[in-house]
């Protein structure tokens, strides 16, 4: 090995260590920012190391790519709002996976059958996973952005058709391993994988998309690892494997927090009319409460728990929640935030928003920590949350969300629900919490209601 090669391998080793430390940092909200910076540094090391490679003939195209990519990345980071983060991530996965698929195609085009069985296997995986992740992620992006209908698109025999498509794609792959020169089969496999990506995501509802995306992320990671094997590139193998497995673990954790199986997410068409059956129907009338009443309740409470959900994210109400909490705390009220693992539309959604509003991490409580506290809480304020506080998950075995762990706000002495109207949550089912005697509904956009509450509490 000459000196440059040593330097490249060393930079890859450092990059891999930084990626691992970065992942470790991201496992806790307090160290997440540091973890992100370590991972960024790792990526810089990997890019710089790669640029030293002796096989690079000309730097012009690379520089052009770097400039275009960095401009797009920076623009997305600055302008994409926090609520659109899931679709932004989907787009990034699509780009990454497409790059992996293109590398695979280029390698096959350049070397064809001459590349040997091992490399061909790696390329086959890379192209298959890369292609299906590209179209799957693009469709996920379109659903989340509302460019196509977010509801599951289903038809009879869908699962059988999808399985047949997958079998045909894998069939091409196996054929190719036996007859490596068969370029038409290679390109058929590529085409089928593109179609399979679309078919895989079609029956999945927009709200299940975060689970699917983290699964697609895992596929993109494995495609990158396969690219690493194809190109004999260590950092790609390590980073791809880390990406692949962390994405997979995250998907499992999300499913667990919803008490759903991966098969149910992938094939259950959750959110379609058929799955919305089984929830509780209308259960009496909802009691509307006035702003002044709520302000007095809050101002004279000993303990208040804020329960944020998807509605807080859409209303961008996190800053005003913090303002209200500050005012209450100055009056001697103990304020806590209850964080459900799948509140919102992506893992850690509430943590990110509340951190953005500088809510101290010590005020955030996880489900297991906060549930025992509700019974000794004067007011639980539900801010645009619905499914994660639905007592049916605990009380009604027939409910589509039966068994999903919930924040037991109904055990509080008083519950105030901030929502715009009678809109359902992501599961599309009725919520008996809204009909309970302890519950008062404060209708309106969460940000507007909270702004008015801030003023009313100051005068209470
Ligand atoms: P949710 O069940 O989707 O309910 C959100 C509620 O917010 C709605 O009932 C809506 O009612 C209200 N809302 C919307 N915009 C509002 C606004 N501007 N102001 C006030 N209220 C507003 O939310 P959640 O309780 O956070 O539950 C999350 C759901 O997503 C769970 O079912 C979870 O399984 C699912 N999910 C989450 C993830 C994740 O990673 N976080 C992943 C996959 C699935 P109105 O229309 O009446 O206002």
CSV table of C-alpha atoms and ligand atoms in Angstrom, one decimal, residues 207-211 254 258 308-312 314-315 341-347 349-350 384-389 404 418-427 444-447, ligand 1:
chain,number,residue,atom,x,y,z
A,207,UNK,CA,-49.6,8.3,8.3
A,208,UNK,CA,-47.7,5.0,8.3
A,209,UNK,CA,-45.1,6.5,6.1
A,210,UNK,CA,-42.6,7.2,8.8
A,211,UNK,CA,-42.3,3.5,9.6
A,254,UNK,CA,-42.1,2.5,16.0
A,258,UNK,CA,-48.1,1.6,18.1
A,308,UNK,CA,-48.5,17.7,22.7
A,309,UNK,CA,-49.5,15.8,19.5
A,310,UNK,CA,-49.6,16.2,15.8
A,311,UNK,CA,-51.9,19.2,16.0
A,312,UNK,CA,-49.2,21.2,17.9
A,314,UNK,CA,-49.3,21.6,12.3
A,315,UNK,CA,-50.2,24.7,14.3
A,341,UNK,CA,-43.1,7.8,21.5
A,342,UNK,CA,-45.3,8.1,18.3
A,343,UNK,CA,-47.0,11.5,18.9
A,344,UNK,CA,-46.8,13.4,15.7
A,345,UNK,CA,-45.7,11.9,12.4
A,346,UNK,CA,-42.1,11.0,12.9
A,347,UNK,CA,-40.0,9.5,15.8
A,349,UNK,CA,-41.3,14.8,16.5
A,350,UNK,CA,-42.4,16.4,19.8
A,384,UNK,CA,-53.6,18.6,19.1
A,385,UNK,CA,-53.1,15.0,20.3
A,386,UNK,CA,-55.8,12.4,19.7
A,387,UNK,CA,-54.8,8.8,19.2
A,388,UNK,CA,-52.0,8.9,21.7
A,389,UNK,CA,-54.6,9.8,24.4
A,404,UNK,CA,-51.3,0.7,21.8
A,418,UNK,CA,-57.3,21.9,22.3
A,419,UNK,CA,-58.3,21.0,18.8
A,420,UNK,CA,-60.1,22.8,15.9
A,421,UNK,CA,-63.2,20.7,15.7
A,422,UNK,CA,-64.4,17.1,15.6
A,423,UNK,CA,-61.5,15.9,13.3
A,424,UNK,CA,-60.3,12.4,13.9
A,425,UNK,CA,-56.7,11.4,14.5
A,426,UNK,CA,-54.5,9.4,12.2
A,427,UNK,CA,-56.3,6.1,13.1
A,444,UNK,CA,-59.8,26.5,17.7
A,445,UNK,CA,-56.3,26.3,16.2
A,446,UNK,CA,-53.9,25.3,18.9
A,447,UNK,CA,-51.6,28.3,18.4
B,1,LIG,P1,-53.4,12.4,15.8
B,1,LIG,O1,-54.0,11.2,16.4
B,1,LIG,O2,-53.1,12.4,14.4
B,1,LIG,O3,-54.4,13.6,16.1
B,1,LIG,C1,-54.1,14.9,15.8
B,1,LIG,C2,-55.2,15.8,16.2
B,1,LIG,O4,-54.8,17.2,16.1
B,1,LIG,C3,-56.4,15.7,15.3
B,1,LIG,O5,-57.5,15.1,15.9
B,1,LIG,C4,-56.8,17.1,14.9
B,1,LIG,O6,-58.2,17.4,15.2
B,1,LIG,C5,-55.9,18.0,15.7
B,1,LIG,N1,-55.3,19.1,15.0
B,1,LIG,C6,-54.8,19.2,13.7
B,1,LIG,N2,-54.4,20.4,13.4
B,1,LIG,C7,-54.6,21.2,14.5
B,1,LIG,C8,-54.4,22.5,14.8
B,1,LIG,N3,-53.8,23.4,13.9
B,1,LIG,N4,-54.7,23.0,16.0
B,1,LIG,C9,-55.3,22.2,16.9
B,1,LIG,N5,-55.5,20.9,16.7
B,1,LIG,C10,-55.2,20.4,15.5
B,1,LIG,O7,-52.1,12.8,16.6
B,1,LIG,P2,-51.3,12.1,17.8
B,1,LIG,O8,-52.2,12.0,19.0
B,1,LIG,O9,-50.0,12.9,17.9
B,1,LIG,O10,-51.0,10.7,17.3
B,1,LIG,C11,-50.1,10.4,16.2
B,1,LIG,C12,-50.6,9.3,15.4
B,1,LIG,O11,-49.7,9.1,14.3
B,1,LIG,C13,-50.7,8.0,16.1
B,1,LIG,O12,-51.8,7.3,15.8
B,1,LIG,C14,-49.4,7.2,15.7
B,1,LIG,O13,-49.6,5.8,15.7
B,1,LIG,C15,-49.3,7.7,14.2
B,1,LIG,N6,-47.9,7.6,13.7
B,1,LIG,C16,-46.9,8.3,14.3
B,1,LIG,C17,-45.6,8.0,13.9
B,1,LIG,C18,-44.5,8.7,14.5
B,1,LIG,O14,-43.3,8.3,14.3
B,1,LIG,N7,-44.7,9.7,15.4
B,1,LIG,C19,-45.4,7.2,12.8
B,1,LIG,C20,-46.4,6.5,12.2
B,1,LIG,C21,-47.7,6.8,12.7
B,1,LIG,P3,-59.0,18.6,14.5
B,1,LIG,O15,-58.9,18.3,13.0
B,1,LIG,O16,-60.3,18.5,15.1
B,1,LIG,O17,-58.3,19.9,14.8
